Amino acid sequence: AYVWESVSSEARARRFSASSGSVDNAYGFKVVFDSTDIDVPSNIIEDVAIESNHDSLDNRVYMAAIETDGSLRYGASFTSASSQFTEVPSSEIDNAVGNLDMHWDTQPGNTYMHICYTATDDTIRYIGKLNNAWTGSQLIDNYVGDSVRIASYSDTVIIAYRNAPTPGAAEYRIYY
C-alpha cells in the first residue's frame, strides 16, 4: 500500500505492507515532486492524489499534485518495485486550487487516467489522459463545496461532489 505526504515543497510517496500496516523501511519515502525545482521557488504543495493500476497490471503508482501557483503536476512509478517516480509531461493547467482526485481506468484503448479538481473560477474541472495527450473540460459552474471525487469504468466517468447550497447532499454528474 502506498500513501502520500506533503512536506512544504515536496510531495512524497511512502510504502507500507498491506497485510500488516508496517512501514517498508527499505523503501523509505520517495520524492515525487519538489515544487522548488520549477519556475516559482516559493511554491508549496497544496493538494495531492495517489492512484494505482491495481485492478489490472498492478505495476504502477500514479501521483498528481496541485501547487500554490495553480499548476497541476503528474508523475508515475513505472514498476511495482521501483524506487523512482518519473514526472510525466503534465497538463498546461495553471488554475487548480484543490479537491484533487484521480482514478485509473482498467479498459484498454480508453482514457486511462481521470483527474478532477476545483479551479480558481469556482468550477469543477476534469482532465483525462490517453497515451501522451490530455483532454479536459469545465464541468460544474459556481461550485462552493468542499469535496469532489471521481470514478470511472470503460467510457463512463462519474464525478460526485457536495455543494454548499445544499448542505450534506451529494450531487453527481455522469459522462459517457
Backbone as a ProteinNet text record, in pm:
[ID]
protein_1_A
[PRIMARY]
AYVWESVSSEARARRFSASSGSVDNAYGFKVVFDSTDIDVPSNIIEDVAIESNHDSLDNRVYMAAIETDGSLRYGASFTSASSQFTEVPSSEIDNAVGNLDMHWDTQPGNTYMHICYTATDDTIRYIGKLNNAWTGSQLIDNYVGDSVRIASYSDTVIIAYRNAPTPGAAEYRIYY
[TERTIARY]
85.8	0	89.6	48.7	123.5	39	102.8	36.5	122.6	63	137.6	147	243.5	252.6	309	270.9	320.2	397.3	522	606.9	653.9	582.4	614	622.7	743.2	759	764.1	756.7	770.9	641.3	610.6	506.2	579.9	553.4	627.6	534.9	589.4	518.3	591.5	516.3	573	499.4	573.7	515.3	499.7	385.9	354.9	313.5	326.5	278.2	125.6	57.6	-88.6	-141.7	-68.9	-119.3	-94.9	17.1	47.7	41.4	49	48.1	183.4	286.1	418.2	486.5	567.9	640.5	747.6	762.1	870	992.2	1073.8	1188.8	1294.7	1303	1398.7	1359.8	1229.9	1179.3	1191	1165.5	1167.2	1055.9	1086.2	990	1058.8	981.3	1034.5	971.6	1053	1003.6	952.5	825	765.8	778.2	744.2	756.7	824.8	909.9	966.9	931.4	841.1	789.8	892.5	1005.2	1107.8	1194.7	1172.6	1257.3	1200.3	1095.7	1040	1048	974.3	988.9	961.3	876.7	839	898.5	1015.8	1082.3	1005.5	908	832	707.3	686.4	571.2	571.1	452.2	438.7	328.6	328.9	228.5	101.3	-9.5	-137.8	-223.7	-221.8	-309.9	-243.1	-266.9	-205	-307.9	-303.2	-385.3	-293.3	-323.1	-241.8	-335	-290.7	-372.2	-279.1	-332.7	-252.3	-334.8	-269.5	-341.4	-359.7	-391.3	-403.3	-515.8	-613.2	-722.6	-683.8	-563.7	-524.4	-381.5	-284.9	-146	-78.1	-126.3	-72.8	78	121.7	265.1	299.6	202.4	230.7	157.7	221.4	161	168.4	57.5	49.3	24.8	76.5	51.7	30.5	-62.2	-85.3	-78.3	-36.3	-25	-63.8	-126.1	-156.6	-60.1	0	93	27.3	86.4	26.8	13.3	90.6	75.7	-36.3	-110.6	-222.5	-186.1	-58.3	-18.7	-56.3	-83.2	-115.3	-3.7	64	174.3	131.9	195.4	153.8	277.1	285.1	400	361.7	455.2	427.6	554.6	535.5	639.6	603.5	691	653.1	672.7	719.9	721.9	687.8	632.6	588.1	704.4	821.5	936.7	1019.4	974.7	1054.9	1069.6	1187.2	1210	1214.3	1181.4	1192.3	1058.6	1015.4	898.7	947.8	875.3	909.2	796.3	828.8	724.2	689.5	562.6	511.4	475.7	496.2	459.9	319.5	314.7	189.2	106.6	-13.4	-103.4	-56.5	-120.5	-88.9	-176.1	-230.3	-322.6	-248.5	-306.7	-246.4	-350.7	-470.8	-577.3	-636.1	-565.2	-615	-596.5	-696.6	-684.8	-706.4	-777.2	-797.8	-893.8	-938.8	-1031.5	-980.9	-851.7	-789.7	-825.1	-866.2	-892.3	-860	-825.4	-792.3	-836.9	-859.3	-899	-839.7	-782.4	-725.3	-831.9	-845.6	-947.4	-883.6	-952.3	-896.5	-916.7	-994.3	-1029.9	-926.2	-861.9	-762.1	-825.8	-750.8	-798.1	-877.8	-918.5	-991.7	-897.1	-947.4	-871.2	-841	-712.9	-678.3	-662.5	-644.4	-634.9	-734.3	-815.5	-916.6	-884.5	-881.9	-848.3	-953.5	-999.6	-1087.3	-1028.8	-1066.9	-1016.9	-1106.3	-1095.5	-1164.7	-1065.9	-1119.8	-1036.8	-1060.8	-974.4	-980.6	-1109.1	-1178.9	-1304.1	-1427.3	-1409.4	-1518.1	-1591.3	-1515.7	-1572.7	-1506	-1574.2	-1513.4	-1468.8	-1344.1	-1288.1	-1240.5	-1231.7	-1190.8	-1082.8	-983	-889.6	-872	-848.2	-824.3	-700	-630.8	-507.3	-520.5	-491.4	-483.9	-353.9	-265.6	-131.4	-62.3	-15.5	52.9	-33.1	-161.5	-248.1	-342.6	-361.1	-458	-579.8	-697.2	-819.9	-886.9	-965	-1025.9	-1150.7	-1223.5	-1342.8	-1382.2	-1460.4	-1519.6	-1653.3	-1680.8	-1800	-1911	-1878.3	-1979.5	-1940.8	-2031	-2008.1	-2051.6	-2002.1	-2043.8	-2033.3	-1925.7	-1905.1	-1849.9	-1916.4	-1869.7	-1861.7	-1846.8	-1844.3	-1705.3	-1694.6	-1567.9	-1522.6	-1587.4	-1548	-1586.7	-1488.3	-1510.3	-1439.1	-1506.1	-1446.7	-1480.4	-1393.6	-1411.6	-1393.1	-1468.1	-1453.1	-1487.5	-1439.9	-1467.4	-1469	-1537.2	-1532.3	-1558.5	-1465.7	-1475.2	-1494.3	-1606.1	-1625.6	-1716.1	-1736.4	-1825.5	-1745.3	-1763.8	-1697.5	-1805.3	-1792.9	-1885.9	-1807.4	-1859.2	-1799	-1903.5	-1870.5	-1959.8	-1903	-1992.2	-1947.8	-2054.1	-2011	-2100.6	-2090.9	-2202.8	-2205.5	-2273	-2220.7	-2270.6	-2418.1	-2474	-2615.6	-2710	-2666.1	-2745.6	-2663	-2649.2	-2558.8	-2589.8	-2485.2	-2496.7	-2543.3	-2597.2	-2649	-2538.6	-2525.9	-2429.4	-2497.9	-2424.2	-2472	-2370.7	-2410	-2315.5	-2350.1	-2249.7	-2264.7	-2203.5	-2269.7	-2219.3	-2193	-2076.9	-2037.8	-2005.1	-2052.8	-2029.2	-1942.7
-117.9	0	123.2	224.4	349.3	461.4	552.7	674.7	792.2	908.8	1028.7	1116.3	1203.6	1308.7	1431.6	1545.6	1670.6	1741.7	1768.7	1839	1965.8	2073.7	2203.9	2196.9	2191.9	2197.1	2059	1951.4	1816.5	1735.9	1660.8	1558.6	1425.6	1344.8	1220.2	1099.5	983.9	856.9	769.3	698.2	605.2	472.2	361.8	229.3	156.4	86.4	8.7	-131.7	-226.3	-361.9	-360	-408.3	-410.1	-506.2	-613.1	-712.5	-673.4	-606	-573.6	-425.2	-342	-197.4	-140.9	-225.6	-177.4	-102.4	-5.4	75.9	-8.2	7.5	-56.6	34.6	9.4	96.2	89.7	-20.4	-29.2	66.4	84.1	176.1	320.6	342.8	478.2	560.7	681.7	762.2	813	837.6	886.3	1021.5	1117.6	1247.7	1235	1263.7	1257.7	1393.8	1499	1635.1	1721.4	1806.6	1910.6	2042.6	2116.4	2236.6	2348.4	2336.3	2440	2420.7	2309.4	2283	2340	2420.1	2481.6	2632.8	2702.5	2847	2930.2	2883.4	2962	2896.5	2941.1	2872.4	2876.2	2966.1	2972.7	2885.5	2809.4	2719.7	2618.1	2582.9	2468.5	2378	2253.9	2157.1	2183.9	2203.6	2232.7	2107.8	2018.5	1902.4	1791	1666.6	1552.1	1440	1365.9	1245.6	1134.2	1011	895.9	785.3	710.9	606.7	498.6	378.9	271.8	200.4	113.3	31.1	-110.4	-119.2	-248.4	-336.4	-279	-358.9	-437.6	-413.6	-480.3	-532.8	-454.4	-499.4	-493.8	-407.6	-394.2	-368.9	-273.9	-247.5	-98.4	-10.9	132.9	206.5	311.5	403.5	542.1	614.8	747.6	850.4	970.8	1077.8	1207.9	1287.9	1421.9	1518.9	1642	1742.7	1878.9	1958.2	2097.5	2183.1	2280.9	2372.7	2509.1	2591.4	2721	2812.4	2792.1	2875.6	2826	2721.8	2668.8	2559.8	2523.2	2419.3	2281.1	2192.2	2053	1967.8	1894.1	1807.4	1662	1575.2	1436.5	1349.9	1240.2	1151.5	1007.7	916.5	774.4	698.9	587.8	489.1	374.3	341.1	252.5	104.1	64.8	-75.7	-83.9	-194.5	-207.1	-201.4	-240.4	-238.9	-111.4	-21.6	96.8	188.4	241.1	340.9	479.7	488.5	615.3	653.2	773.9	828.4	916.1	916.1	997.5	1094.6	1223.4	1319	1301.8	1276	1259.3	1398.6	1427.2	1561.7	1598.3	1701.1	1740.4	1825.8	1849.3	1934.8	2079.2	2165	2308.5	2380.5	2308.5	2366.9	2462.1	2580	2678.3	2744	2681.7	2741.4	2646	2540.7	2443.2	2497.5	2473.2	2518.2	2408.4	2300.1	2197.2	2089.6	2010.1	1898.6	1802.9	1779.4	1693.6	1547.6	1478.8	1335.6	1274.8	1146.1	1078.5	933.4	875.5	736.1	675.7	556.8	483.5	391.1	385.1	304.1	179.5	68.8	-60.2	-95.5	-19.6	-58.9	-13.3	-105.2	-65.4	13.6	110.3	190.5	312.2	320.4	436.1	527.9	642.9	731.1	653.3	645	558.6	632.3	762.8	836.8	951.1	958.5	1062.9	1145.4	1276.7	1367	1477.4	1508.2	1623.1	1712.3	1839.4	1937.3	2060.5	2145.9	2274.1	2379.1	2477.3	2580.1	2716.4	2810.4	2944.9	3018.3	2976.3	3041.3	2971.6	2895.8	2826.4	2726.5	2651.9	2546.1	2413.7	2305.3	2173.2	2139.1	2097.4	2065.9	1921.2	1871.2	1733.2	1731.8	1646.4	1615.1	1464	1414.6	1273.2	1253.4	1141.6	1115.4	985.1	993.8	877.7	889.7	791.5	796.7	922.9	1009.2	1130.2	1254.7	1239.8	1356.2	1374.6	1499.1	1536	1595.5	1559.2	1624.1	1679.9	1784.5	1840.8	1920.2	1948	2029.1	2085.8	2191.9	2250.9	2182.3	2134.3	2053.7	2122.9	2187.4	2241.5	2384.3	2477.7	2618.2	2649.9	2760.4	2814.4	2713	2638.6	2538.6	2605.5	2584	2640.6	2533.3	2409.9	2299.1	2267.7	2151.6	2114.8	1973.3	1906.3	1768.7	1730.6	1679.9	1634.1	1500.2	1401.2	1269.5	1220.2	1135.7	1085.7	933.9	868.3	725.1	701.3	589.8	561.4	411.5	374.6	238.8	245.1	195.2	195.4	337.8	366.2	500.7	587.2	547.9	620	679.8	809.3	879.9	940.2	922.3	983	1074.4	1193.8	1289	1320.8	1291	1319.6	1438.8	1523	1643	1686.8	1765.2	1823.1	1973.6	2038.4	2181.6	2252.3	2365.2	2436.3	2476.2	2512.5	2550	2438.6	2314.5	2201.8	2124.3	2177.3	2116.4	1969.1	1890.5	1748.6	1662.8	1723.9	1646.3	1623.3	1500.5	1469.5	1485.6	1542.1	1554.9	1484.1	1451.8	1386.1	1413.9	1396.2	1404.4	1278.6	1226.2	1108	1148	1108.7	1140.7	1011.7	1002.5	883.9	918.7
0	0	0	-70.9	-77.6	-18.7	47.8	93.3	53	50.4	16	138.5	133.9	233.9	165.6	215.4	160.7	270.4	243.1	337.5	267.9	291.8	235.3	83.8	29.8	-115.5	-180	-100.6	-156.6	-144	-248.8	-245	-243.7	-141.9	-122.7	-123.2	-162.6	-153.5	-53.2	28.1	125.9	109.4	122.7	102	235.1	247.8	367	325	416.9	393.4	404.1	301.2	302.8	408.8	438.6	534	679.6	707.8	848.1	879.9	779.3	801.7	839.7	843.7	883.4	769	805.8	708.9	641.2	510.3	436.5	449.6	550.1	577.3	467.6	397.1	287.2	173.9	154.9	51.3	99.8	228.2	282.9	224.7	184.4	110.4	-14.8	-115.3	-242.3	-273.3	-309.2	-350.2	-493.5	-512.5	-645.9	-713.3	-639.2	-690.6	-586	-630	-544.6	-611.9	-550.6	-617.3	-625.4	-557.2	-569.2	-692.7	-765.2	-881.9	-1011.7	-1001.8	-1122.8	-1111.2	-1192.8	-1207.9	-1082.6	-992.5	-875.5	-751.1	-705.1	-595.1	-463.1	-449.2	-324.8	-326.7	-434.3	-444.4	-331.4	-285	-195.5	-250.7	-207.6	-249.2	-169.7	-239.7	-175.2	-158.2	-256	-254.8	-334.2	-294.6	-360.5	-372.7	-482.5	-500.3	-548.5	-506.4	-545.4	-594.6	-695	-756.5	-809.4	-829.9	-889	-994.6	-1068.4	-1165.5	-1109.8	-980.8	-913	-966.8	-1037	-1091.9	-1215.7	-1265.7	-1389	-1377.9	-1424.3	-1427	-1291.1	-1203.4	-1068	-1068.8	-1151.4	-1159.6	-1163.6	-1139	-1142.7	-1031.3	-985.8	-890	-953.3	-950.5	-1009.5	-900.5	-918.1	-823.2	-899.4	-849.6	-902.5	-785.4	-812.8	-707.6	-762.6	-675.9	-706.7	-626.5	-692.8	-625.7	-607.1	-522.4	-490.7	-611.6	-715.6	-835.3	-926.8	-884.8	-962.6	-1059.8	-1067.2	-1162.1	-1110.2	-1204.6	-1174.3	-1230.8	-1143.2	-1187	-1173	-1253.6	-1263.2	-1281.9	-1207.6	-1219.9	-1193.5	-1220.6	-1204.5	-1169.5	-1098.2	-1077.3	-1169.9	-1263.2	-1372.3	-1346.1	-1230.2	-1191.6	-1044	-1001.7	-862.8	-764.3	-807.1	-717	-730.4	-815	-844.9	-725.4	-711	-607.6	-669.6	-795.2	-866.2	-929.8	-905.2	-973.7	-1087.3	-1196.1	-1311.6	-1336	-1349.7	-1382.6	-1529.4	-1552.9	-1688	-1738	-1865	-1911.6	-1865.5	-1783.7	-1722	-1815.9	-1773.2	-1849	-1838	-1911.2	-1907.3	-1805.6	-1710.1	-1613.2	-1520.5	-1502.1	-1412.4	-1322.3	-1311.6	-1231.8	-1128.1	-1091.5	-994.2	-851.5	-766.4	-627.5	-524.7	-556.8	-455.7	-499.4	-400.5	-422.7	-529.7	-531.6	-631.8	-606	-711.1	-702.4	-838	-838	-962.9	-957.2	-1075.4	-1084.9	-1210.8	-1196.3	-1308.9	-1363.8	-1496.1	-1562	-1621.3	-1607.1	-1648	-1794	-1866.2	-2002.1	-2104.3	-2175.7	-2275.4	-2389.5	-2439.7	-2551	-2510.7	-2383.8	-2335	-2259.4	-2222.8	-2135.9	-2008.6	-1970.2	-1858.4	-1726	-1728.2	-1602.9	-1606.9	-1503.6	-1492.5	-1368.1	-1383.7	-1273.2	-1267.3	-1146.3	-1129.2	-1020.2	-1024.8	-928.9	-935	-835.1	-841.3	-889.3	-961.9	-1024.6	-960.1	-994.1	-936.5	-971.9	-1077	-1116.4	-1058.1	-947.3	-876.6	-965.5	-1042.5	-1124.7	-1088	-1117.7	-1109.3	-1250.3	-1262.1	-1393.9	-1398.2	-1519.5	-1544.2	-1651.1	-1632.9	-1740.3	-1744.8	-1863.7	-1882.6	-1967.3	-1945.9	-2018.7	-2096.6	-2225.7	-2312.4	-2389.8	-2373.6	-2430.1	-2379.1	-2465	-2419.3	-2429.1	-2452.3	-2471	-2351.9	-2311.2	-2208.6	-2277.4	-2231.7	-2275.3	-2151.4	-2166.9	-2048.2	-2076.6	-1968.8	-1981.2	-1846.3	-1851.5	-1732.4	-1713	-1593	-1573.2	-1496.5	-1387.4	-1298.7	-1262.5	-1289.2	-1257.7	-1115	-1061.8	-931.5	-818.3	-816.3	-711.7	-587.2	-473.8	-346.8	-238.7	-277.9	-183.5	-133.1	-70.5	-8.1	-40.4	-134.8	-162.8	-305	-380.1	-517.5	-532.6	-589.4	-610.8	-750.3	-805.4	-941.9	-944.5	-1031.3	-1056.5	-1203.1	-1256.8	-1397.4	-1421.5	-1528.3	-1579.2	-1728.7	-1806	-1950.8	-2001.6	-2067.7	-2123.3	-2035	-1910	-1819.9	-1704.3	-1681.8	-1572.3	-1484.5	-1353.3	-1259.5	-1165.8	-1147.9	-1054.7	-948.7	-824.4	-712.1	-636.4	-587.2	-517.5	-417.7	-321	-222.3	-238.4	-262.4	-287.3	-169.8	-127	-9.3	-16.9	-133.4	-134.4	-88.1	-97.3	-48.4	52.9	176	274	299.4	301.3	330.8	215.1	111.7	-0.9	-103.7	-146.5	-252.2	-386.9	-481.7	-617.9	-706.4	-828.4	-916.9	-1061.7	-1145.8	-1291.2	-1349.8	-1451.2	-1521.4	-1666.3	-1718.2	-1855.1	-1929.3	-2051.8	-2135.1	-2252.9
[MASK]
++++++++++++++++++++++++++++++++++++++++++++++++++++++++++++++++++++++++++++++++++++++++++++++++++++++++++++++++++++++++++++++++++++++++++++++++++++++++++++++++++++++++++++++++

